[in-house]
PDB file of C-alpha atoms and ligand atoms in Angstrom:
ATOM      1  CA  MET A   1       0.000   0.000   0.000  1.00 48.00           C
ATOM      2  CA  PRO A   2       1.542   3.348  -1.007  1.00 49.00           C
ATOM      3  CA  ASP A   3       1.778   6.145   1.522  1.00 48.00           C
ATOM      4  CA  GLY A   4      -1.082   8.421   0.451  1.00 46.00           C
ATOM      5  CA  ALA A   5       0.242  11.351   2.455  1.00 49.00           C
ATOM      6  CA  THR A   6       3.399  11.735   0.397  1.00 52.00           C
ATOM      7  CA  VAL A   7       2.556  10.409  -3.069  1.00 50.00           C
ATOM      8  CA  LYS A   8       0.780  12.908  -5.307  1.00 70.00           C
ATOM      9  CA  THR A   9       0.888  11.270  -8.717  1.00 90.00           C
ATOM     10  CA  THR A  10      -2.235  11.039 -10.846  1.00 94.00           C
ATOM     11  CA  MET A  11      -3.776   7.619 -10.403  1.00 97.00           C
ATOM     12  CA  LEU A  12      -6.838   7.933 -12.597  1.00 98.00           C
ATOM     13  CA  GLU A  13      -7.103  10.236 -15.592  1.00 98.00           C
ATOM     14  CA  ILE A  14     -10.398  10.364 -17.503  1.00 98.00           C
ATOM     15  CA  ARG A  15     -10.407  12.361 -20.748  1.00 98.00           C
ATOM     16  CA  ASP A  16     -13.322  13.117 -23.063  1.00 98.00           C
ATOM     17  CA  LEU A  17     -15.190  10.016 -21.897  1.00 98.00           C
ATOM     18  CA  GLN A  18     -18.285   9.196 -23.914  1.00 98.00           C
ATOM     19  CA  ALA A  19     -20.537   6.322 -22.879  1.00 98.00           C
ATOM     20  CA  PHE A  20     -23.509   4.672 -24.496  1.00 97.00           C
ATOM     21  CA  TYR A  21     -26.231   2.199 -23.525  1.00 95.00           C
ATOM     22  CA  GLY A  22     -27.310   0.862 -26.899  1.00 93.00           C
ATOM     23  CA  GLU A  23     -28.440   3.873 -28.926  1.00 92.00           C
ATOM     24  CA  SER A  24     -28.575   6.159 -25.940  1.00 96.00           C
ATOM     25  CA  HIS A  25     -25.581   8.468 -25.534  1.00 97.00           C
ATOM     26  CA  VAL A  26     -25.209   9.094 -21.796  1.00 97.00           C
ATOM     27  CA  LEU A  27     -21.750  10.605 -21.137  1.00 98.00           C
ATOM     28  CA  HIS A  28     -20.669  13.501 -23.346  1.00 98.00           C
ATOM     29  CA  GLY A  29     -16.995  14.151 -22.700  1.00 97.00           C
ATOM     30  CA  VAL A  30     -16.264  13.603 -18.995  1.00 98.00           C
ATOM     31  CA  ASN A  31     -12.889  14.797 -17.649  1.00 98.00           C
ATOM     32  CA  ILE A  32     -11.791  13.750 -14.165  1.00 98.00           C
ATOM     33  CA  ASP A  33      -8.408  13.426 -12.432  1.00 98.00           C
ATOM     34  CA  VAL A  34      -7.849  11.528  -9.220  1.00 98.00           C
ATOM     35  CA  ARG A  35      -4.476  11.677  -7.497  1.00 97.00           C
ATOM     36  CA  GLN A  36      -3.097   8.868  -5.408  1.00 96.00           C
ATOM     37  CA  GLY A  37      -4.432   8.986  -1.848  1.00 96.00           C
ATOM     38  CA  GLU A  38      -7.272  11.398  -2.604  1.00 97.00           C
ATOM     39  CA  VAL A  39     -10.943  11.063  -1.767  1.00 98.00           C
ATOM     40  CA  VAL A  40     -12.923  12.569  -4.629  1.00 98.00           C
ATOM     41  CA  THR A  41     -16.694  12.736  -4.935  1.00 97.00           C
ATOM     42  CA  LEU A  42     -19.007  12.808  -7.924  1.00 97.00           C
ATOM     43  CA  LEU A  43     -21.986  14.975  -7.049  1.00 96.00           C
ATOM     44  CA  GLY A  44     -25.036  15.588  -9.197  1.00 94.00           C
ATOM     45  CA  ARG A  45     -28.740  15.034  -9.578  1.00 94.00           C
ATOM     46  CA  ASN A  46     -30.312  11.705 -10.449  1.00 94.00           C
ATOM     47  CA  GLY A  47     -29.527  10.766 -14.022  1.00 96.00           C
ATOM     48  CA  ALA A  48     -26.456  13.057 -14.271  1.00 96.00           C
ATOM     49  CA  GLY A  49     -24.197  10.137 -15.220  1.00 97.00           C
ATOM     50  CA  LYS A  50     -22.381   9.384 -11.949  1.00 98.00           C
ATOM     51  CA  THR A  51     -23.061   5.644 -11.942  1.00 98.00           C
ATOM     52  CA  THR A  52     -22.335   5.442 -15.660  1.00 98.00           C
ATOM     53  CA  THR A  53     -18.937   7.056 -15.035  1.00 98.00           C
ATOM     54  CA  MET A  54     -18.121   4.319 -12.517  1.00 98.00           C
ATOM     55  CA  ARG A  55     -19.467   1.610 -14.794  1.00 97.00           C
ATOM     56  CA  SER A  56     -17.353   3.038 -17.617  1.00 98.00           C
ATOM     57  CA  ILE A  57     -14.221   2.737 -15.500  1.00 98.00           C
ATOM     58  CA  MET A  58     -15.110  -0.921 -14.855  1.00 97.00           C
ATOM     59  CA  GLY A  59     -15.942  -1.535 -18.524  1.00 96.00           C
ATOM     60  CA  ILE A  60     -19.575  -2.464 -17.898  1.00 94.00           C
ATOM     61  CA  VAL A  61     -21.425  -0.040 -20.173  1.00 91.00           C
ATOM     62  CA  GLY A  62     -22.513  -0.769 -23.732  1.00 86.00           C
ATOM     63  CA  LYS A  63     -19.771   1.239 -25.405  1.00 93.00           C
ATOM     64  CA  ARG A  64     -17.283   3.891 -24.331  1.00 95.00           C
ATOM     65  CA  ASN A  65     -14.908   6.223 -26.160  1.00 96.00           C
ATOM     66  CA  GLY A  66     -12.219   8.613 -25.021  1.00 98.00           C
ATOM     67  CA  SER A  67      -9.561   7.707 -22.520  1.00 98.00           C
ATOM     68  CA  ILE A  68      -9.499   6.268 -18.989  1.00 98.00           C
ATOM     69  CA  ARG A  69      -5.961   5.818 -17.727  1.00 98.00           C
ATOM     70  CA  PHE A  70      -5.346   4.007 -14.443  1.00 98.00           C
ATOM     71  CA  GLN A  71      -1.718   4.174 -13.273  1.00 96.00           C
ATOM     72  CA  GLY A  72      -0.828   5.001 -16.841  1.00 94.00           C
ATOM     73  CA  ARG A  73      -2.688   2.053 -18.402  1.00 97.00           C
ATOM     74  CA  GLU A  74      -5.512   2.650 -20.847  1.00 98.00           C
ATOM     75  CA  LEU A  75      -8.740   0.920 -19.765  1.00 98.00           C
ATOM     76  CA  ILE A  76     -10.757   1.695 -22.896  1.00 97.00           C
ATOM     77  CA  GLY A  77     -10.556  -1.407 -25.035  1.00 94.00           C
ATOM     78  CA  MET A  78      -9.310  -3.565 -22.159  1.00 95.00           C
ATOM     79  CA  ALA A  79     -11.273  -6.764 -21.491  1.00 94.00           C
ATOM     80  CA  GLN A  80     -13.743  -6.262 -18.645  1.00 94.00           C
ATOM     81  CA  HIS A  81     -12.382  -9.082 -16.466  1.00 94.00           C
ATOM     82  CA  ARG A  82      -8.874  -7.569 -16.463  1.00 96.00           C
ATOM     83  CA  ILE A  83      -9.916  -4.239 -14.930  1.00 97.00           C
ATOM     84  CA  PRO A  84     -10.480  -5.352 -11.293  1.00 96.00           C
ATOM     85  CA  ARG A  85      -7.167  -7.226 -11.464  1.00 95.00           C
ATOM     86  CA  LEU A  86      -5.312  -3.942 -11.932  1.00 97.00           C
ATOM     87  CA  GLY A  87      -6.400  -3.040  -8.405  1.00 97.00           C
ATOM     88  CA  ILE A  88      -9.725  -1.270  -8.875  1.00 97.00           C
ATOM     89  CA  GLY A  89     -12.508  -2.277  -6.487  1.00 97.00           C
ATOM     90  CA  TYR A  90     -16.102  -1.357  -7.318  1.00 97.00           C
ATOM     91  CA  VAL A  91     -18.938  -1.297  -4.783  1.00 97.00           C
ATOM     92  CA  PRO A  92     -22.123  -0.819  -6.844  1.00 95.00           C
ATOM     93  CA  GLU A  93     -25.197   0.974  -5.586  1.00 93.00           C
ATOM     94  CA  GLU A  94     -27.102  -2.291  -5.189  1.00 89.00           C
ATOM     95  CA  ARG A  95     -24.258  -3.640  -2.987  1.00 92.00           C
ATOM     96  CA  GLY A  96     -24.506  -7.199  -4.300  1.00 89.00           C
ATOM     97  CA  ILE A  97     -24.464  -9.063  -0.994  1.00 92.00           C
ATOM     98  CA  PHE A  98     -25.388 -12.730  -1.493  1.00 90.00           C
ATOM     99  CA  ALA A  99     -28.361 -13.381   0.754  1.00 89.00           C
ATOM    100  CA  SER A 100     -27.780 -17.132   0.983  1.00 91.00           C
ATOM    101  CA  LEU A 101     -24.123 -16.762   2.015  1.00 95.00           C
ATOM    102  CA  SER A 102     -22.787 -15.874   5.439  1.00 95.00           C
ATOM    103  CA  VAL A 103     -20.866 -12.702   6.241  1.00 95.00           C
ATOM    104  CA  ASP A 104     -17.563 -14.625   6.153  1.00 95.00           C
ATOM    105  CA  GLU A 105     -18.469 -16.283   2.855  1.00 95.00           C
ATOM    106  CA  ASN A 106     -19.408 -12.942   1.311  1.00 95.00           C
ATOM    107  CA  LEU A 107     -16.161 -11.495   2.623  1.00 94.00           C
ATOM    108  CA  MET A 108     -14.044 -14.228   1.040  1.00 94.00           C
ATOM    109  CA  LEU A 109     -15.831 -14.145  -2.322  1.00 93.00           C
ATOM    110  CA  PRO A 110     -13.886 -11.554  -4.364  1.00 92.00           C
ATOM    111  CA  PRO A 111     -10.531 -12.954  -5.456  1.00 92.00           C
ATOM    112  CA  VAL A 112      -7.324 -11.390  -4.158  1.00 95.00           C
ATOM    113  CA  VAL A 113      -5.765  -9.583  -7.118  1.00 94.00           C
ATOM    114  CA  LYS A 114      -2.702  -7.960  -5.587  1.00 92.00           C
ATOM    115  CA  SER A 115      -0.619  -8.179  -2.440  1.00 92.00           C
ATOM    116  CA  GLY A 116      -1.084  -5.533   0.220  1.00 90.00           C
ATOM    117  CA  GLY A 117      -4.793  -6.071   0.851  1.00 94.00           C
ATOM    118  CA  MET A 118      -6.183  -5.858   4.364  1.00 96.00           C
ATOM    119  CA  THR A 119      -6.443  -8.972   6.523  1.00 94.00           C
ATOM    120  CA  VAL A 120      -9.793 -10.228   7.804  1.00 93.00           C
ATOM    121  CA  PRO A 121      -8.998  -9.130  11.416  1.00 94.00           C
ATOM    122  CA  GLN A 122      -8.047  -5.647  10.137  1.00 96.00           C
ATOM    123  CA  ILE A 123     -11.316  -5.484   8.215  1.00 96.00           C
ATOM    124  CA  TYR A 124     -13.363  -6.462  11.260  1.00 95.00           C
ATOM    125  CA  GLU A 125     -11.516  -3.829  13.263  1.00 95.00           C
ATOM    126  CA  LEU A 126     -12.542  -1.230  10.661  1.00 96.00           C
ATOM    127  CA  PHE A 127     -16.185  -2.368  10.751  1.00 96.00           C
ATOM    128  CA  PRO A 128     -16.915  -3.331  14.357  1.00 93.00           C
ATOM    129  CA  ASN A 129     -20.601  -3.861  13.445  1.00 92.00           C
ATOM    130  CA  LEU A 130     -19.590  -6.923  11.427  1.00 94.00           C
ATOM    131  CA  LYS A 131     -17.307  -8.353  14.080  1.00 91.00           C
ATOM    132  CA  GLY A 132     -18.627 -11.590  15.553  1.00 90.00           C
ATOM    133  CA  ARG A 133     -21.245 -11.781  12.780  1.00 93.00           C
ATOM    134  CA  GLY A 134     -19.199 -14.060  10.518  1.00 92.00           C
ATOM    135  CA  THR A 135     -21.777 -16.846  10.413  1.00 94.00           C
ATOM    136  CA  THR A 136     -24.804 -14.540   9.999  1.00 95.00           C
ATOM    137  CA  GLN A 137     -26.641 -14.974   6.689  1.00 94.00           C
ATOM    138  CA  GLY A 138     -26.575 -12.047   4.274  1.00 89.00           C
ATOM    139  CA  THR A 139     -30.371 -11.807   4.486  1.00 86.00           C
ATOM    140  CA  ARG A 140     -30.224 -11.071   8.186  1.00 92.00           C
ATOM    141  CA  LEU A 141     -28.049  -7.979   7.831  1.00 93.00           C
ATOM    142  CA  SER A 142     -29.469  -4.465   7.987  1.00 94.00           C
ATOM    143  CA  GLY A 143     -28.977  -2.135   5.019  1.00 94.00           C
ATOM    144  CA  GLY A 144     -26.080  -0.450   6.817  1.00 95.00           C
ATOM    145  CA  GLU A 145     -24.397  -3.761   7.621  1.00 95.00           C
ATOM    146  CA  GLN A 146     -24.789  -4.867   4.005  1.00 95.00           C
ATOM    147  CA  GLN A 147     -23.152  -1.641   2.855  1.00 96.00           C
ATOM    148  CA  MET A 148     -20.285  -2.159   5.285  1.00 96.00           C
ATOM    149  CA  LEU A 149     -19.840  -5.744   4.096  1.00 96.00           C
ATOM    150  CA  ALA A 150     -19.894  -4.629   0.460  1.00 96.00           C
ATOM    151  CA  ILE A 151     -17.027  -2.209   1.192  1.00 97.00           C
ATOM    152  CA  ALA A 152     -15.269  -4.677   3.498  1.00 96.00           C
ATOM    153  CA  ARG A 153     -14.945  -7.461   0.953  1.00 95.00           C
ATOM    154  CA  ILE A 154     -13.163  -5.199  -1.554  1.00 96.00           C
ATOM    155  CA  LEU A 155     -10.459  -4.388   1.000  1.00 97.00           C
ATOM    156  CA  ARG A 156      -9.088  -7.944   1.044  1.00 95.00           C
ATOM    157  CA  THR A 157      -8.452  -7.978  -2.677  1.00 96.00           C
ATOM    158  CA  GLY A 158      -5.482  -5.617  -2.731  1.00 96.00           C
ATOM    159  CA  ALA A 159      -7.350  -3.002  -4.766  1.00 97.00           C
ATOM    160  CA  ASP A 160      -5.933   0.442  -4.084  1.00 95.00           C
ATOM    161  CA  LEU A 161      -8.549   2.453  -5.966  1.00 98.00           C
ATOM    162  CA  ILE A 162     -12.032   1.996  -4.519  1.00 98.00           C
ATOM    163  CA  LEU A 163     -15.185   3.190  -6.289  1.00 98.00           C
ATOM    164  CA  LEU A 164     -18.182   3.590  -3.964  1.00 98.00           C
ATOM    165  CA  ASP A 165     -21.580   4.304  -5.500  1.00 97.00           C
ATOM    166  CA  GLU A 166     -23.892   6.062  -3.020  1.00 96.00           C
ATOM    167  CA  PRO A 167     -22.723   4.182   0.071  1.00 95.00           C
ATOM    168  CA  THR A 168     -24.981   6.234   2.356  1.00 94.00           C
ATOM    169  CA  GLU A 169     -28.196   5.951   0.340  1.00 93.00           C
ATOM    170  CA  GLY A 170     -31.181   5.080   2.492  1.00 93.00           C
ATOM    171  CA  LEU A 171     -29.165   4.713   5.693  1.00 95.00           C
ATOM    172  CA  ALA A 172     -29.782   6.230   9.108  1.00 94.00           C
ATOM    173  CA  PRO A 173     -27.590   9.177  10.191  1.00 94.00           C
ATOM    174  CA  VAL A 174     -25.766   7.126  12.835  1.00 94.00           C
ATOM    175  CA  ILE A 175     -24.796   4.506  10.215  1.00 94.00           C
ATOM    176  CA  ILE A 176     -23.753   7.219   7.723  1.00 95.00           C
ATOM    177  CA  GLU A 177     -21.479   8.598  10.431  1.00 94.00           C
ATOM    178  CA  GLN A 178     -19.872   5.147  10.908  1.00 95.00           C
ATOM    179  CA  ILE A 179     -19.301   4.782   7.188  1.00 95.00           C
ATOM    180  CA  GLY A 180     -17.682   8.235   7.203  1.00 95.00           C
ATOM    181  CA  VAL A 181     -15.316   7.134   9.958  1.00 96.00           C
ATOM    182  CA  ALA A 182     -14.381   4.021   7.959  1.00 96.00           C
ATOM    183  CA  VAL A 183     -13.759   6.013   4.756  1.00 96.00           C
ATOM    184  CA  ARG A 184     -11.489   8.442   6.628  1.00 96.00           C
ATOM    185  CA  LYS A 185      -9.511   5.494   8.029  1.00 97.00           C
ATOM    186  CA  LEU A 186      -9.190   4.013   4.553  1.00 97.00           C
ATOM    187  CA  LYS A 187      -7.799   7.300   3.295  1.00 97.00           C
ATOM    188  CA  GLN A 188      -5.286   7.264   6.165  1.00 96.00           C
ATOM    189  CA  ARG A 189      -4.235   3.767   5.102  1.00 95.00           C
ATOM    190  CA  GLY A 190      -3.451   5.142   1.648  1.00 95.00           C
ATOM    191  CA  PHE A 191      -6.498   4.032  -0.317  1.00 97.00           C
ATOM    192  CA  THR A 192      -7.674   6.265  -3.144  1.00 98.00           C
ATOM    193  CA  ILE A 193     -11.450   6.630  -3.165  1.00 98.00           C
ATOM    194  CA  VAL A 194     -14.004   7.873  -5.671  1.00 98.00           C
ATOM    195  CA  LEU A 195     -17.395   8.294  -4.093  1.00 97.00           C
ATOM    196  CA  VAL A 196     -20.761   9.031  -5.652  1.00 97.00           C
ATOM    197  CA  GLU A 197     -22.848  11.076  -3.230  1.00 91.00           C
ATOM    198  CA  GLN A 198     -26.087  13.003  -3.248  1.00 85.00           C
ATOM    199  CA  ASN A 199     -25.477  14.090   0.334  1.00 85.00           C
ATOM    200  CA  PHE A 200     -22.835  16.817   0.028  1.00 82.00           C
ATOM    201  CA  ARG A 201     -22.925  17.521   3.752  1.00 86.00           C
ATOM    202  CA  PHE A 202     -21.603  14.000   4.271  1.00 90.00           C
ATOM    203  CA  ALA A 203     -19.236  14.332   1.301  1.00 91.00           C
ATOM    204  CA  ALA A 204     -17.738  17.484   2.821  1.00 93.00           C
ATOM    205  CA  THR A 205     -16.629  15.537   5.898  1.00 93.00           C
ATOM    206  CA  ILE A 206     -14.493  13.060   3.951  1.00 95.00           C
ATOM    207  CA  ALA A 207     -13.510  14.405   0.515  1.00 97.00           C
ATOM    208  CA  ASP A 208     -10.602  16.442  -0.812  1.00 97.00           C
ATOM    209  CA  ARG A 209     -12.392  17.564  -3.973  1.00 97.00           C
ATOM    210  CA  HIS A 210     -15.817  17.374  -5.565  1.00 97.00           C
ATOM    211  CA  TYR A 211     -16.712  16.986  -9.220  1.00 97.00           C
ATOM    212  CA  VAL A 212     -20.213  18.140 -10.112  1.00 96.00           C
ATOM    213  CA  MET A 213     -21.946  16.323 -12.978  1.00 97.00           C
ATOM    214  CA  GLU A 214     -24.936  17.446 -15.039  1.00 96.00           C
ATOM    215  CA  GLU A 215     -26.424  15.682 -18.063  1.00 97.00           C
ATOM    216  CA  GLY A 216     -23.370  13.585 -18.827  1.00 98.00           C
ATOM    217  CA  HIS A 217     -20.789  16.346 -18.322  1.00 97.00           C
ATOM    218  CA  VAL A 218     -18.566  17.480 -15.482  1.00 98.00           C
ATOM    219  CA  VAL A 219     -19.671  21.079 -14.993  1.00 97.00           C
ATOM    220  CA  ASP A 220     -17.528  22.040 -12.009  1.00 97.00           C
ATOM    221  CA  MET A 221     -14.754  20.973  -9.667  1.00 97.00           C
ATOM    222  CA  ILE A 222     -14.792  22.343  -6.142  1.00 96.00           C
ATOM    223  CA  PRO A 223     -11.935  21.780  -3.679  1.00 97.00           C
ATOM    224  CA  ASN A 224     -13.388  20.833  -0.302  1.00 96.00           C
ATOM    225  CA  HIS A 225     -11.945  23.911   1.418  1.00 95.00           C
ATOM    226  CA  GLN A 226     -13.913  26.071  -1.035  1.00 96.00           C
ATOM    227  CA  LEU A 227     -17.206  24.276  -0.477  1.00 92.00           C
ATOM    228  CA  ALA A 228     -18.590  26.857   1.957  1.00 90.00           C
ATOM    229  CA  GLN A 229     -18.218  29.772  -0.475  1.00 94.00           C
ATOM    230  CA  ASN A 230     -19.777  27.646  -3.253  1.00 93.00           C
ATOM    231  CA  MET A 231     -22.905  26.609  -1.353  1.00 91.00           C
ATOM    232  CA  ASP A 232     -25.323  28.704  -3.435  1.00 92.00           C
ATOM    233  CA  LYS A 233     -23.922  27.267  -6.640  1.00 91.00           C
ATOM    234  CA  LEU A 234     -24.141  23.726  -5.236  1.00 90.00           C
ATOM    235  CA  HIS A 235     -27.744  24.165  -4.205  1.00 90.00           C
ATOM    236  CA  THR A 236     -28.509  25.204  -7.776  1.00 91.00           C
ATOM    237  CA  TYR A 237     -26.593  22.256  -9.260  1.00 91.00           C
ATOM    238  CA  LEU A 238     -28.169  19.698  -6.971  1.00 88.00           C
ATOM    239  CA  GLY A 239     -31.613  21.220  -6.667  1.00 85.00           C
ATOM    240  CA  VAL A 240     -31.615  20.911  -2.897  1.00 72.00           C
TER     241      VAL A 240
HETATM  242  N1  ADP B 301     -28.942   0.485 -18.535  1.00 54.91           N
HETATM  243  C1  ADP B 301     -29.308   1.678 -19.050  1.00 54.91           C
HETATM  244  N2  ADP B 301     -29.841   1.772 -20.279  1.00 54.91           N
HETATM  245  C2  ADP B 301     -30.208   2.962 -20.824  1.00 54.91           C
HETATM  246  N3  ADP B 301     -30.057   4.139 -20.194  1.00 54.91           N
HETATM  247  C3  ADP B 301     -29.521   4.115 -18.966  1.00 54.91           C
HETATM  248  C4  ADP B 301     -29.114   2.899 -18.328  1.00 54.91           C
HETATM  249  N4  ADP B 301     -28.613   3.201 -17.102  1.00 54.91           N
HETATM  250  C5  ADP B 301     -28.712   4.546 -16.989  1.00 54.91           C
HETATM  251  N5  ADP B 301     -29.250   5.089 -18.101  1.00 54.91           N
HETATM  252  C6  ADP B 301     -29.481   6.540 -18.343  1.00 54.91           C
HETATM  253  O1  ADP B 301     -28.236   7.188 -18.314  1.00 54.91           O
HETATM  254  C7  ADP B 301     -28.326   8.440 -17.663  1.00 54.91           C
HETATM  255  C8  ADP B 301     -27.321   8.503 -16.523  1.00 54.91           C
HETATM  256  O2  ADP B 301     -27.683   7.547 -15.542  1.00 54.91           O
HETATM  257  P1  ADP B 301     -26.791   7.239 -14.279  1.00 54.91           P
HETATM  258  O3  ADP B 301     -25.376   7.151 -14.693  1.00 54.91           O
HETATM  259  O4  ADP B 301     -27.387   6.068 -13.605  1.00 54.91           O
HETATM  260  O5  ADP B 301     -27.012   8.570 -13.424  1.00 54.91           O
HETATM  261  P2  ADP B 301     -26.730   8.870 -11.877  1.00 54.91           P
HETATM  262  O6  ADP B 301     -25.935   7.750 -11.299  1.00 54.91           O
HETATM  263  O7  ADP B 301     -26.000  10.181 -11.880  1.00 54.91           O
HETATM  264  O8  ADP B 301     -28.075   9.010 -11.238  1.00 54.91           O
HETATM  265  C9  ADP B 301     -29.785   8.588 -17.229  1.00 54.91           C
HETATM  266  O9  ADP B 301     -30.444   9.363 -18.189  1.00 54.91           O
HETATM  267  C10 ADP B 301     -30.285   7.167 -17.230  1.00 54.91           C
HETATM  268  O10 ADP B 301     -31.661   7.140 -17.508  1.00 54.91           O
HETATM  269 MG1   MG B 302     -26.412   6.462  -9.758  1.00 54.91          MG
END
C-alpha cells in the first residue's frame, strides 16, 4: 500500500469520456483526475451520469470512447475481467451481498488480485458492526451492515482504488457517520477513493475535492476547502 500522504501522482485520468447504452448516448466528454491517496466525490442530480462514469471505469457499459488511464494504463478497449485485477474495487449501488451466504463467505468471495490487501482481522476492526457476525446470513443484515460488508470485501483484494456508488443511500444518520469514519480510516491507510454522493454535507466531511456532474458532463470541480463559499452554486446544481 503506497503512503497516500506523500505520493501525489495522478492515479486515474479520464479524458473526453463518452458512454452509451445501446443507442442512448449518456456521457458527453467527462474529464476527471484523481491523485493517489485522494478522496474525490461525484456529485449531481439523479440521471447526471455518476453511476455510468463508474461503470465506464469498470468496462460495464454498452460502449465507451475517449480515454481512462489508471496508473498510466488505458482501460478503454481492455477486457472487462482484467480491470479489477489492476487493483480497482467497485462497490455498486445495489451492494450485491449474497443473501444465501454468510458474512464470512461474502467477505471471502472476491478474489485477491494484488498483495497488500487488508487482513480479515483488520477489516473487522474497521467495521466493528460486522465483528462476531461471521456466520450470519446475508439476508439477516441491515442495510447499513450490508453496505459495510460490500465495502469490506473489496479491501481484502489488494485493490488500491475503490469506487463507492452512493454508500450512504437510504441509511440512518448514525450509520452514515460510521461509514464516514471508515472512509477516513481508509484514506489514512493510503487508499484512493471515488465516491458518488447526493449528500454533500456527508461528502464534505471526507472528501478532498468534488466533481459536479450534469447531463453527462462534469460542470464544475470544487476543492473541499472552497465548499462553503460555493454553497449557493451547489444548491442550484443539486436542486436541494
Ligand atoms: N442500462 C441503461 N440503459 C439505458 N439508459 C440508462 C441505463 N442506465 C442509466 N441510463 C441513463 O443514463 C443516464 C445517466 O444515468 P446514471 O449514470 O445512472 O445517473 P446517476 O448515477 O447520476 O443518477 C440517465 O439518463 C439514465 O436514464
Ligand atoms: Mg447512480
